[in-house]
XYZ file of C-alpha atoms in Angstrom:
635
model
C 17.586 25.439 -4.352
C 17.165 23.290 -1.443
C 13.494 21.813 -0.081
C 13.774 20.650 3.771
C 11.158 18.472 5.076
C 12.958 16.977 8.119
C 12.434 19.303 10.827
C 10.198 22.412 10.361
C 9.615 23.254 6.332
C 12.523 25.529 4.985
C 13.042 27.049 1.409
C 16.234 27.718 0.884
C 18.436 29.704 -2.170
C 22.032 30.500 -2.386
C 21.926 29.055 1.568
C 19.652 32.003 2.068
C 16.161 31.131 3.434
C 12.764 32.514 1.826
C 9.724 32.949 3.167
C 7.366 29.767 2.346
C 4.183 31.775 3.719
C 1.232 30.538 6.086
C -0.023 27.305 7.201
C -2.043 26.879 3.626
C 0.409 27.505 1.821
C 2.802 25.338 3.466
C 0.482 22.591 3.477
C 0.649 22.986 -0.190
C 4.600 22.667 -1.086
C 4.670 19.796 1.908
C 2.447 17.503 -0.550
C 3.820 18.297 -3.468
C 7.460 17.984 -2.323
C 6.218 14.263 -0.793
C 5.149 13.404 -4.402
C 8.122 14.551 -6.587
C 7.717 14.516 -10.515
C 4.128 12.933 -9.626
C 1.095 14.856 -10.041
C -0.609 15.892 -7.653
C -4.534 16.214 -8.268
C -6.636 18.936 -7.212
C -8.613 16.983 -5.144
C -6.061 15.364 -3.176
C -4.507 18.799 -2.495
C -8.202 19.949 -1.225
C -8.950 16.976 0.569
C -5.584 16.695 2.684
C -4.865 20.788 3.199
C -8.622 21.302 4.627
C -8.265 17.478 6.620
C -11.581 16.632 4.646
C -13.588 19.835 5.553
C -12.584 22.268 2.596
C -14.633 25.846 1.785
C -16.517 26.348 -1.293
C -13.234 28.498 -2.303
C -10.851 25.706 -1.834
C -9.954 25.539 -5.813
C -9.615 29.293 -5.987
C -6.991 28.851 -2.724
C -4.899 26.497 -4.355
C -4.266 28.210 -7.433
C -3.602 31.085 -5.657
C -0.440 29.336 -3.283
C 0.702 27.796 -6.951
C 0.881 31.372 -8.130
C 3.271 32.424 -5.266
C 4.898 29.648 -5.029
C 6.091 29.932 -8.479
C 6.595 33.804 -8.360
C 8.668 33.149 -5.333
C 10.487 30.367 -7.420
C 11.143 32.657 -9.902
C 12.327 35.886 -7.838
C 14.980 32.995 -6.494
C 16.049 32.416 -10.331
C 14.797 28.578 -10.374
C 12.541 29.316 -13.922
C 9.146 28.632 -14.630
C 8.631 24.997 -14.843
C 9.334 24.039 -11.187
C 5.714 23.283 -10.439
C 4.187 22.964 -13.611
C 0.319 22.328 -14.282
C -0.575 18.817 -15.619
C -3.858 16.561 -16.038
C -5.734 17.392 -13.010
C -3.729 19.139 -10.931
C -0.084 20.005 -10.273
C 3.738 18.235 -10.446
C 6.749 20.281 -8.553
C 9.676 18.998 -11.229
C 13.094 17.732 -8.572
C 15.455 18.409 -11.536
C 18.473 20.192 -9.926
C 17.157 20.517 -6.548
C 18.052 19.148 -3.416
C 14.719 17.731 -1.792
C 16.083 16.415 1.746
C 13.802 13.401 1.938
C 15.644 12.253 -1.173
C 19.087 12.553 -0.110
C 18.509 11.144 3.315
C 16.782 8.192 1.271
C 19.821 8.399 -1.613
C 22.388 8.208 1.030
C 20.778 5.508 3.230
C 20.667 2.998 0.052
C 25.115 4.386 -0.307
C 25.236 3.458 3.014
C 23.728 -0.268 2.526
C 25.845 -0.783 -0.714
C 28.878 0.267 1.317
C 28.046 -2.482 3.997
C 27.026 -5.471 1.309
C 31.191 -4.364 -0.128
C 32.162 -4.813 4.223
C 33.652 -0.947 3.941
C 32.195 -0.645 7.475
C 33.872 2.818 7.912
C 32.568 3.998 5.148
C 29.167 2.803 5.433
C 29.450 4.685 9.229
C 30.363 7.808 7.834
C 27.487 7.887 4.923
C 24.556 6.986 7.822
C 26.257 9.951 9.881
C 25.733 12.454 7.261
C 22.015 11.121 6.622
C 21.461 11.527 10.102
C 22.570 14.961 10.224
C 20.230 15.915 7.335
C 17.290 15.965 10.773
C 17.054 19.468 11.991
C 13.691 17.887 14.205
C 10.777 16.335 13.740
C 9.654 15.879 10.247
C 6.776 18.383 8.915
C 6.878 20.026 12.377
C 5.061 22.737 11.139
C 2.441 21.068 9.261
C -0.816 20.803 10.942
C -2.516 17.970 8.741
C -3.107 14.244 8.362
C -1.041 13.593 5.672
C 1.819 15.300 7.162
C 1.162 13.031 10.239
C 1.196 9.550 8.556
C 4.467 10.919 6.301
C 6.463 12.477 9.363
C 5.590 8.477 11.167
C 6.909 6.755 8.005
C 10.174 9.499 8.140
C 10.689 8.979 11.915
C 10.734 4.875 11.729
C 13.194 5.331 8.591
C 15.364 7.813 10.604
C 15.583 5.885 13.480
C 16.499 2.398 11.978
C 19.214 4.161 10.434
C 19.966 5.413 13.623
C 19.660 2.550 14.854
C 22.876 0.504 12.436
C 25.138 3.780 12.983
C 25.263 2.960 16.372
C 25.866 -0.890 15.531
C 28.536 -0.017 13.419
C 30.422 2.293 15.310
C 30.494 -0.077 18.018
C 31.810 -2.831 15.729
C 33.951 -0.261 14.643
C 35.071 0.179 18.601
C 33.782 3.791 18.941
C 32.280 2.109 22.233
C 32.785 5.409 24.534
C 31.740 7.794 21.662
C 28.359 5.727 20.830
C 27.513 5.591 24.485
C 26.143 9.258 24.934
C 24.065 9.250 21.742
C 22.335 5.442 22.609
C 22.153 7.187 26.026
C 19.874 9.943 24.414
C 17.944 7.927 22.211
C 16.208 5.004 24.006
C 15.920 7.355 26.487
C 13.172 8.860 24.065
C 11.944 5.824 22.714
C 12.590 3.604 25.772
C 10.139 0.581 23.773
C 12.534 0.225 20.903
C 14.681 -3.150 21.607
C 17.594 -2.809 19.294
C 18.530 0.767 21.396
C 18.172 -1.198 24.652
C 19.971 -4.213 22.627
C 22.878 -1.437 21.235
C 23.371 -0.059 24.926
C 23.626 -3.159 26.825
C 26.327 -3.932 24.572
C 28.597 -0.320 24.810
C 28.118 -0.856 28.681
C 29.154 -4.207 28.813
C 32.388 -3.519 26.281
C 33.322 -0.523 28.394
C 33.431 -2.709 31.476
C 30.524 -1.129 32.571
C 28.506 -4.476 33.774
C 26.312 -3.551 36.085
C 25.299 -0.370 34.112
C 24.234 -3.314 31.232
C 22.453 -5.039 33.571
C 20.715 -2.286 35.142
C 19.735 -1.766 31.583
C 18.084 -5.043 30.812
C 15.968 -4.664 34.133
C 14.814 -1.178 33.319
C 13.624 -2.275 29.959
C 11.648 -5.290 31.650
C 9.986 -3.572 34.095
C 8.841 -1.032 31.211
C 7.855 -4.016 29.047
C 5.947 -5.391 31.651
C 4.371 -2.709 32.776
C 3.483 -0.830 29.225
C 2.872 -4.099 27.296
C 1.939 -6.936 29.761
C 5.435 -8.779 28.391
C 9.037 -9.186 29.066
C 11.463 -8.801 26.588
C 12.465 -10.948 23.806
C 14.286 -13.466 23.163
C 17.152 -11.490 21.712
C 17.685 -9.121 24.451
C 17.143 -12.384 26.998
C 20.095 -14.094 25.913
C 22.533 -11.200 26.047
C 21.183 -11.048 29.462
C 22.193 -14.296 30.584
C 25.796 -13.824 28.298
C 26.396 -10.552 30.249
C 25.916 -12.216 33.035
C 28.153 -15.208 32.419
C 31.025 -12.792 31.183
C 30.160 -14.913 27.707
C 29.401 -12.390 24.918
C 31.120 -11.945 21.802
C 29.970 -9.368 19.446
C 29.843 -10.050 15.820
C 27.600 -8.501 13.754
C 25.838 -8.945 9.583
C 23.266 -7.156 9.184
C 22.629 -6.899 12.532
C 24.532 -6.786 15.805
C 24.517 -9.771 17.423
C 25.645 -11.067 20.942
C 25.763 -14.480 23.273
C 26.929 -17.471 24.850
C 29.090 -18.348 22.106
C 32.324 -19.530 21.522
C 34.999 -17.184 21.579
C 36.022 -15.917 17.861
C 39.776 -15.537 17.486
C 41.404 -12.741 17.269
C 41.255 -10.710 13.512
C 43.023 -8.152 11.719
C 41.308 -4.662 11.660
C 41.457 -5.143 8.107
C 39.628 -8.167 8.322
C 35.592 -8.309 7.587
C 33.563 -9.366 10.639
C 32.587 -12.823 10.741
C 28.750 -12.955 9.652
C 26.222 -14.135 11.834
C 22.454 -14.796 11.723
C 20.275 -11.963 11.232
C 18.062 -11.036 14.010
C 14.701 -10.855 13.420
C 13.097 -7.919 10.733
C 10.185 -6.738 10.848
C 7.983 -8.656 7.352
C 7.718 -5.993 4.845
C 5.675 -8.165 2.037
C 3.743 -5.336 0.076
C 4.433 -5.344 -3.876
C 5.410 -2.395 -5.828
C 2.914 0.517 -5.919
C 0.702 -0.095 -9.021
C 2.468 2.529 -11.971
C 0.514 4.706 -12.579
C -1.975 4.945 -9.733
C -4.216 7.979 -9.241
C -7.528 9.531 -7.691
C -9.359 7.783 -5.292
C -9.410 10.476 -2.618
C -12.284 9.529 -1.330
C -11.510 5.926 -0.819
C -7.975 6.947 0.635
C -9.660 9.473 3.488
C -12.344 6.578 3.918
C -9.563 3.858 4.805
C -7.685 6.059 7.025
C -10.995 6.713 8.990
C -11.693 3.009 9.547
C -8.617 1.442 9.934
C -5.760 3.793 11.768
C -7.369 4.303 14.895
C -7.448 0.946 16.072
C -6.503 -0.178 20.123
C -5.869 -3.092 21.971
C -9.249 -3.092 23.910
C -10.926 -2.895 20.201
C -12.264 -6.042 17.920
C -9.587 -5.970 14.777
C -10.479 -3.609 12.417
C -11.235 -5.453 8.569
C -11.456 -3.787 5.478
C -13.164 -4.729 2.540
C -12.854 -3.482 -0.670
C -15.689 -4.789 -3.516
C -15.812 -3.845 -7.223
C -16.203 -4.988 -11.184
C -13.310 -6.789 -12.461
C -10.422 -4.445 -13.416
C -11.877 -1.693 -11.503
C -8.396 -1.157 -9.390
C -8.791 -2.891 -6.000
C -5.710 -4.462 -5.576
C -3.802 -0.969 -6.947
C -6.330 0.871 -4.349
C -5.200 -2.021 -1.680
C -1.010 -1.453 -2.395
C -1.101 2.044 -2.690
C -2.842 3.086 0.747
C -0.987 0.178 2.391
C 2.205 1.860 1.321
C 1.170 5.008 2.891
C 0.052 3.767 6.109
C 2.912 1.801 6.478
C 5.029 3.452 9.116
C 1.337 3.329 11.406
C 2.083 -0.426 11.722
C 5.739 -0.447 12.821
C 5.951 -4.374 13.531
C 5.345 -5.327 9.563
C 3.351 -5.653 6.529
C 2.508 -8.970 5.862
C 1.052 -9.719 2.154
C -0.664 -12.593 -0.102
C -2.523 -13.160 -3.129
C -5.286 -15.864 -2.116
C -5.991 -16.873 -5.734
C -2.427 -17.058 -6.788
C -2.143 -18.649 -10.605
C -5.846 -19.269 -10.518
C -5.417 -21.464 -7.179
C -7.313 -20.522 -4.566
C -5.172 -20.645 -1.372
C -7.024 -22.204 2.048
C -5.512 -20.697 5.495
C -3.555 -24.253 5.802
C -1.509 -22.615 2.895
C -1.199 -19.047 3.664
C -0.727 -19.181 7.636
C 2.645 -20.638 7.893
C 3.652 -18.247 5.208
C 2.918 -15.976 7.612
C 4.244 -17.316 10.513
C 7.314 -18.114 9.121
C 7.660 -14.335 7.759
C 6.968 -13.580 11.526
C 10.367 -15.487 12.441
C 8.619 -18.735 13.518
C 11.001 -21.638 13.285
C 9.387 -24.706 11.206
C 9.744 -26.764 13.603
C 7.728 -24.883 15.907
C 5.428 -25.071 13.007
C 1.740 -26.680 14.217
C 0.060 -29.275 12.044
C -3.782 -28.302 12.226
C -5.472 -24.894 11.116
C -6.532 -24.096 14.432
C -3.202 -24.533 16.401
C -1.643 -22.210 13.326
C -4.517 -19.704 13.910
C -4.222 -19.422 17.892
C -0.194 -18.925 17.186
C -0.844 -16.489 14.243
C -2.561 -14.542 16.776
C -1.217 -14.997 20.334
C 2.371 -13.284 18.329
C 0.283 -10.182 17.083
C -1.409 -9.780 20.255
C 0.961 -7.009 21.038
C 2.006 -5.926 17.746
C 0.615 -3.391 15.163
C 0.471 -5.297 11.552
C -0.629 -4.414 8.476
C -2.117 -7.339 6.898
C -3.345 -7.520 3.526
C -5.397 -10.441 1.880
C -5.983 -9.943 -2.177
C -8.213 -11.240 -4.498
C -10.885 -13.402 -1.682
C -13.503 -15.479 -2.556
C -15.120 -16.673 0.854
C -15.084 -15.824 3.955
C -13.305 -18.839 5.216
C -10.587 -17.482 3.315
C -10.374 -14.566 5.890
C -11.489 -15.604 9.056
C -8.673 -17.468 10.780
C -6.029 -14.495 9.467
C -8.163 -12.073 11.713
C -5.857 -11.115 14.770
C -8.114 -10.893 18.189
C -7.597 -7.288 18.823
C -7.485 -3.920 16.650
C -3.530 -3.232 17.236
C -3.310 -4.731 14.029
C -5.303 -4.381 10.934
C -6.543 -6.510 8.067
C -7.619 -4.922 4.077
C -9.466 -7.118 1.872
C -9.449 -7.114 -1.913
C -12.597 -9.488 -2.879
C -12.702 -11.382 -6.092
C -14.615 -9.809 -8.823
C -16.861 -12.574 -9.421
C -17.757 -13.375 -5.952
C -20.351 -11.449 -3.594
C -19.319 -9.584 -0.225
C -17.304 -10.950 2.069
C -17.399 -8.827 4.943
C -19.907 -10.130 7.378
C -19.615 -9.432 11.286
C -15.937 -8.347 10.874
C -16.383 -5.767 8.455
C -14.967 -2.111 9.602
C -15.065 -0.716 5.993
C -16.556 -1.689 2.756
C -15.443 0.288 0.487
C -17.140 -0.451 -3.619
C -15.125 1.090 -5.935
C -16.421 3.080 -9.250
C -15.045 3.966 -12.560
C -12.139 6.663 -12.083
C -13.319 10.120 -12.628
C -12.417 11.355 -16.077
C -9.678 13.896 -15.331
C -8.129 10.747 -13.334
C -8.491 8.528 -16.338
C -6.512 10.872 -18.573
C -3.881 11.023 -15.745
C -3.210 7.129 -15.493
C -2.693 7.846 -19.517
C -0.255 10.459 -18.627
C 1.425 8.787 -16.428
C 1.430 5.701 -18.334
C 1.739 6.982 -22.145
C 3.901 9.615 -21.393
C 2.691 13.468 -20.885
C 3.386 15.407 -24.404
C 1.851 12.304 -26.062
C -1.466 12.892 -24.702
C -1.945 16.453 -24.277
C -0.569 16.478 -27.570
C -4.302 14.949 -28.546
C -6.791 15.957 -25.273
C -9.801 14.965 -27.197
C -8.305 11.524 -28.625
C -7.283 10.656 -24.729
C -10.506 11.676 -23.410
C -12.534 9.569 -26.062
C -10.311 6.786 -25.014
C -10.775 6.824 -21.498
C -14.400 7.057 -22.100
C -14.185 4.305 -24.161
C -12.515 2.315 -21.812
C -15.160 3.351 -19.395
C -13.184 4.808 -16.800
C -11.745 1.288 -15.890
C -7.980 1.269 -14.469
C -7.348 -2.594 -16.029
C -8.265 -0.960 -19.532
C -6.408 2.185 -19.420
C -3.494 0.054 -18.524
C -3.992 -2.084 -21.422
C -4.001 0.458 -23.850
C -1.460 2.595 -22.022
C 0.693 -0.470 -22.972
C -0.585 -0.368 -26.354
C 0.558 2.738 -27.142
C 3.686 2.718 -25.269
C 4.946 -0.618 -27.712
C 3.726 1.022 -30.618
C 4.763 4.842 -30.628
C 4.026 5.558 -34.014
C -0.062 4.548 -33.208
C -1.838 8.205 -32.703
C -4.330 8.093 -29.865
C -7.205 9.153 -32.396
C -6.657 5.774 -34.469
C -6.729 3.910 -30.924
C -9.778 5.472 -30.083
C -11.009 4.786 -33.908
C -10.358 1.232 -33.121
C -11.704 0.948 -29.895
C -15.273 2.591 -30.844
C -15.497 -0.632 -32.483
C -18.001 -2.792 -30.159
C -17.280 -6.329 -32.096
C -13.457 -5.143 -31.697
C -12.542 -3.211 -28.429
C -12.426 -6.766 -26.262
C -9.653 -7.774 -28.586
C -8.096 -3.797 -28.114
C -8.241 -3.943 -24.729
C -5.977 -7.258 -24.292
C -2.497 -6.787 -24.211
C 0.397 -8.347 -22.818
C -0.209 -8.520 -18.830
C -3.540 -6.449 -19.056
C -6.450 -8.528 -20.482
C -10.232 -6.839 -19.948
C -11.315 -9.834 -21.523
C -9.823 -12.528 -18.980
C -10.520 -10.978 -16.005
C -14.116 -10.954 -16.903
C -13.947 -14.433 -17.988
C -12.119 -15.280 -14.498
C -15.271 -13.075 -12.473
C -17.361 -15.248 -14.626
C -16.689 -18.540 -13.913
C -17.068 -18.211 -10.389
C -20.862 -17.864 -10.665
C -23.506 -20.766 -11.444
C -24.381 -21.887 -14.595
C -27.666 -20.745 -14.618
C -26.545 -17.158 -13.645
C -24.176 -17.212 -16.196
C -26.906 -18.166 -18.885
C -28.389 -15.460 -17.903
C -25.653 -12.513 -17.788
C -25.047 -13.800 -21.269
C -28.762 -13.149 -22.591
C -29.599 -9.822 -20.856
C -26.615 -8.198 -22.505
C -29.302 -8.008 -25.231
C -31.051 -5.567 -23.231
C -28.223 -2.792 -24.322
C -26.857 0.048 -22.538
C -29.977 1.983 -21.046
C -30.871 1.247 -17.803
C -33.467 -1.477 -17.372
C -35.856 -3.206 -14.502
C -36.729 -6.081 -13.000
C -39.632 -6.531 -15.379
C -37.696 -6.018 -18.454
C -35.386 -8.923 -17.475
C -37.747 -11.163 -16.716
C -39.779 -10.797 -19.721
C -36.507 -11.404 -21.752
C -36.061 -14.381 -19.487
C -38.824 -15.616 -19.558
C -38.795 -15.774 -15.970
C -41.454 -14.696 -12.707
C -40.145 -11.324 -11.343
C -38.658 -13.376 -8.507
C -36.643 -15.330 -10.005
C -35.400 -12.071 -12.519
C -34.928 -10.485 -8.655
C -32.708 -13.363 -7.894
C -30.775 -13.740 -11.268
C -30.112 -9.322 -11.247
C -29.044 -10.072 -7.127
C -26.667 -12.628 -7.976
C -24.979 -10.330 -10.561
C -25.171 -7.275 -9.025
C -23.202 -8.886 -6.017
C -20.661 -10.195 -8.080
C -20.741 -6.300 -9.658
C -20.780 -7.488 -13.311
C -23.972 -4.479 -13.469
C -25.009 -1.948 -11.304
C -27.657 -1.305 -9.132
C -28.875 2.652 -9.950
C -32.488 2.754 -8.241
C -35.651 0.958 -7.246
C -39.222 1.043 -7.982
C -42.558 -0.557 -7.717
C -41.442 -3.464 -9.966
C -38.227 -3.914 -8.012
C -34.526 -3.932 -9.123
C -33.433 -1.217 -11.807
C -30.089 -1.621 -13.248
C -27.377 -0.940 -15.929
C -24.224 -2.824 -17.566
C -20.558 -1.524 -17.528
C -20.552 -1.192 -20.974
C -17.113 -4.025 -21.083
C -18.558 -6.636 -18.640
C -21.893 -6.181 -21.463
C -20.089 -6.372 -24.618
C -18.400 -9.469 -22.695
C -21.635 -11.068 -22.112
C -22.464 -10.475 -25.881
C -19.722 -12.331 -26.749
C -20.703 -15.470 -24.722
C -24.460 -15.133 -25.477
C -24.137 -18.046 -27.979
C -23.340 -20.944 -25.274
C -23.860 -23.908 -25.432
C -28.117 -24.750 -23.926
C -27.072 -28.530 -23.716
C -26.655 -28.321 -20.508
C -30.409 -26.556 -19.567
C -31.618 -29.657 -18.352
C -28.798 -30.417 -15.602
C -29.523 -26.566 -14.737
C -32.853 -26.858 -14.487
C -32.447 -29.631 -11.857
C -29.832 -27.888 -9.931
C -31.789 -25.487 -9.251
C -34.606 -26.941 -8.466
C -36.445 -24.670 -11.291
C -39.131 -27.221 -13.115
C -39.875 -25.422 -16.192
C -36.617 -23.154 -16.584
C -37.691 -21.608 -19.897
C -35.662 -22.061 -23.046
C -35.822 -18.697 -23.465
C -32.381 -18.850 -21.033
């Protein structure tokens, strides 16, 4: 069978269309054709068919466009485990079937492996059949967000390629044959250099100078008048070579044109003769997170504050808070790769506390700049100069920029850009408090996953007949692991090394208290050091404490309580549950005449049981740091 997604949505069997239904049920297929052999939860499928506003029958709805989608699945002879029902929601299997979005992106990577071998020809012919996989605009018919963002993402994709088929065919000398289609193309996106770029050369190498030209001063007036700019330096220099009667046109990766000197003459069976790249657009972001799932909420919630940002707005920031291992930076990578095609101009990416080093601006800004095609010796020396740079080049351009793992705001401030074109998303350090300040457009504090969404980062992680195989076992382990995405992951590992270990002996192990640090530390994922990490950016008097309150247990306790147990005034208890709560090692659930009442994460409590026996030598130094004159030894 055959899935189109590029143009309107079309079902097709035996080249014989079937009908997909209404808008709700096309909604439907759309997502779950985006997210191939993924599952696709329940909740996401409510939240992005209904745009956020679902009826009190949404659940009922959805099951009921499975149903016909799989009895019209089956009527077509595809079988019964096309769209199968897994964890907490639903998976449409690829298998044998041709999904379009896959083949356009299957024969776009042929089409870069025939370039990297110089079969040019080749490498033409494979973009032309991607191209002609379009039959419109992608998700046409499909009135919702998600659709939206997707069908941006599609169009940028379709027309870069579109974009090196031209550059190739005129390399390849099909000059008069390219002209038409560039012709037709920037005259729809007249903003997009590289068409203008691509033209200006098939004028010029049909003899058609003036028409190049004409072109160039088209484009500048639009520039000028749209964007307040003229065009770039690329398009610039051809300028002045087109009008010297100077250009030669080589091309690597890119096309590339200019007072240069002449190349002699080559064989056609030659390769061309490489040249510099011209400048790409940074594309930074890591790999999505395996494994990622839920957080529908926070998705919707980021989209709300942070994709509807203008020039005449103050740049949108977005902050996103949480205990240690809780998923922020998988939260941060995995919306960042959806949004991506909303900031065209790049995706710029860094990990502020990279091996346990906390980066200062002087380090990460001409990382940046230099990703934004800055030469180094155009490099400037002082913080300032390389903020003022940073931002006069994003003035105009829509960048995604995403800062992980913060620990002050000075961290932050000078990678702000001056207007909301672009955006910036904050992961903050688990042990620090918020960042966010004046700048803040979203903070976002992220919660244990839901349950269902713990057993699907198993699933996804373990392998699915393992755990349904044992739906009790995996749910006892997820609780145990108290919904936390860093200790799913580390005993997702667990069990993936050791396949013979049955997920009821895990959980056996793990209902252990003295024991489950130690089973929830292995390989890459370690509960246990990204505590201690959280923990040793607080003072030593509030770690004295965190240590001696994990004797209050699990039950939820009050300002009162802790300060009896310190041995402490309620205001200084106040202060000590503050600092703590803002570094989210417990949670706040409620107030009352005596003040603060909160609860542990039952990890971050059995990890402050562990460390309960420090060292008091140092109570005196405390003491005096703090300015506390009788800090009592009950701490």
């Amino acid at each position: 069978m055959e899935f189109r997604l590029l143009g309107p949505l079309e079902v097709r069997a035996n080249n014989l269309p079937l009908p997909v239904g209404g808008p709700r049920q096309r909604a439907v297929l759309s997502a779950l054709l985006l997210h191939v052999d993924q599952v696709v939860s329940v909740e996401y499928l409510i939240d992005q068919v209904w745009n956020g506003k679902p009826p009190a029958t949404a659940r009922t709805q959805i099951a009921i466009c499975i149903a016909t989608f799989r009895k019209m699945l089956r009527n077509a002879g595809s079988g019964v485990d096309t769209v199968v029902t897994t964890g907490p929601g639903y998976m449409f299997r690829g298998g044998r079937h041709l999904i379009d979005t896959i083949e356009f992106a299957r024969r776009l990577r042929e089409a870069e492996d025939l370039e990297r071998g110089e079969a040019m020809a080749q490498a033409a012919g494979v973009y032309s059949d991607a191209l002609a996989l379009w039959r419109g605009p992608a998700l046409d018919d499909i009135p919702t967000h998600f659709a939206e963002i997707e069908a941006m993402r599609l169009e940028e994709q379709r027309l870069l390629a579109a974009e090196r088929h031209a550059e190739l065919r005129l390399l390849l000398g099909q000059h008069r044959e390219v002209l038409g289609d560039l012709l037709a193309m920037l005259n729809a996106n007249p903003l997009r250099d590289q068409l203008r770029r691509n033209l200006m050369l098939a004028q010029y190498l049909l003899g058609r100078r003036a028409e190049a030209l004409k072109t160039f001063r088209e484009g500048n007036e639009l520039s000028i008048k749209e964007l307040g700019l003229e065009l770039g330096e690329d398009l610039q220099q051809l300028h002045k070579a087109i009008l010297s009667d100077d250009v030669t046109f080589t091309t690597d990766r890119r096309s590339a044109a200019g007072p240069t000197t002449p190349q002699p003459p080559r064989q056609p069976s030659q390769p061309p003769v490489p040249t510099a790249d011209l400048p790409l657009a940074p594309a930074q972001l890591p790999s999505t997170i395996p494994g990622f799932t839920g957080r529908s909420d926070a998705l919707r919630a980021m989209d709300r504050a942070l994709l509807s940002g203008s020039k005449n707005d103050a740049a949108h920031v977005g902050f996103v808070v949480g205990s240690p291992g809780i998923g922020k930076t998988a939260l941060a990578i995995d919306w960042s790769h959806r949004v991506a095609a909303h900031f065209p101009d790049g995706q710029l990416f860094v990990n502020l506390n990279e091996d346990g080093d906390q980066l200062r601006p002087a380090d990460v800004l001409p990382r940046f700049l230099s990703a934004l095609h800055v030469p180094p010796e155009q490099m400037p020396h002082s913080v300032r100069e390389l903020a003022a740079l940073y931002r006069s080049i994003l003035n105009d351009r829509r960048v995604l920029v995403v800062l992980d793992d913060a620990t002050n705001i000075s961290q932050v401030e000078p990678m702000v850009p001056g207007n909301g074109l672009s955006c910036v998303l904050v992961t903050v350090h688990a042990g620090c408090s918020d960042l966010s300040g004046s700048h803040s457009a979203l903070r976002l504090r992220l919660g244990p996953l839901e349950s269902t969404e713990s057993v699907a980062l198993l699933r996804s992680v373990v392998g699915a007949d393992r755990v349904d195989a044992h739906p009790d076992a995996a749910r006892r382990v997820a609780e145990l692991c108290c919904h936390m995405p860093l200790a799913l992951h580390a005993v997702g590992a667990r069990l993936v090394n050791n396949p013979h270990l049955p997920l009821h002996e895990l959980a056996r192990r793990l209902d252990s208290a003295l024991h489950r640090l130690s089973e929830l530390d292995y390989g890459m994922y370690s509960v246990r050091a990204s505590l201690d990490l959280a923990v040793k950016e607080l003072d030593s008097v509030v770690v004295l404490a965190y240590h001696r309150l994990a004797a209050l247990g699990r039950g939820v306790f009050g300002t009162a309580a802790a300060a009896r147990h310190l041995g402490v005034d309620m205001l200084t208890a106040e202060s000590f549950l503050e600092r703590l709560t803002d570094a989210h090692m417990l949670e706040v659930v409620g107030w009352d005449e005596n003040g603060m009442r909160c609860r542990w994460n039952e990890l971050c409590r059995l990890h402050a049981e562990e460390g309960a026996s420090t060292n008091l030598d140092a109570l005196p130094q405390v003491r005096a740091a703090w300015g506390f004159s009788s800090l009592p030894t009950a701490l």
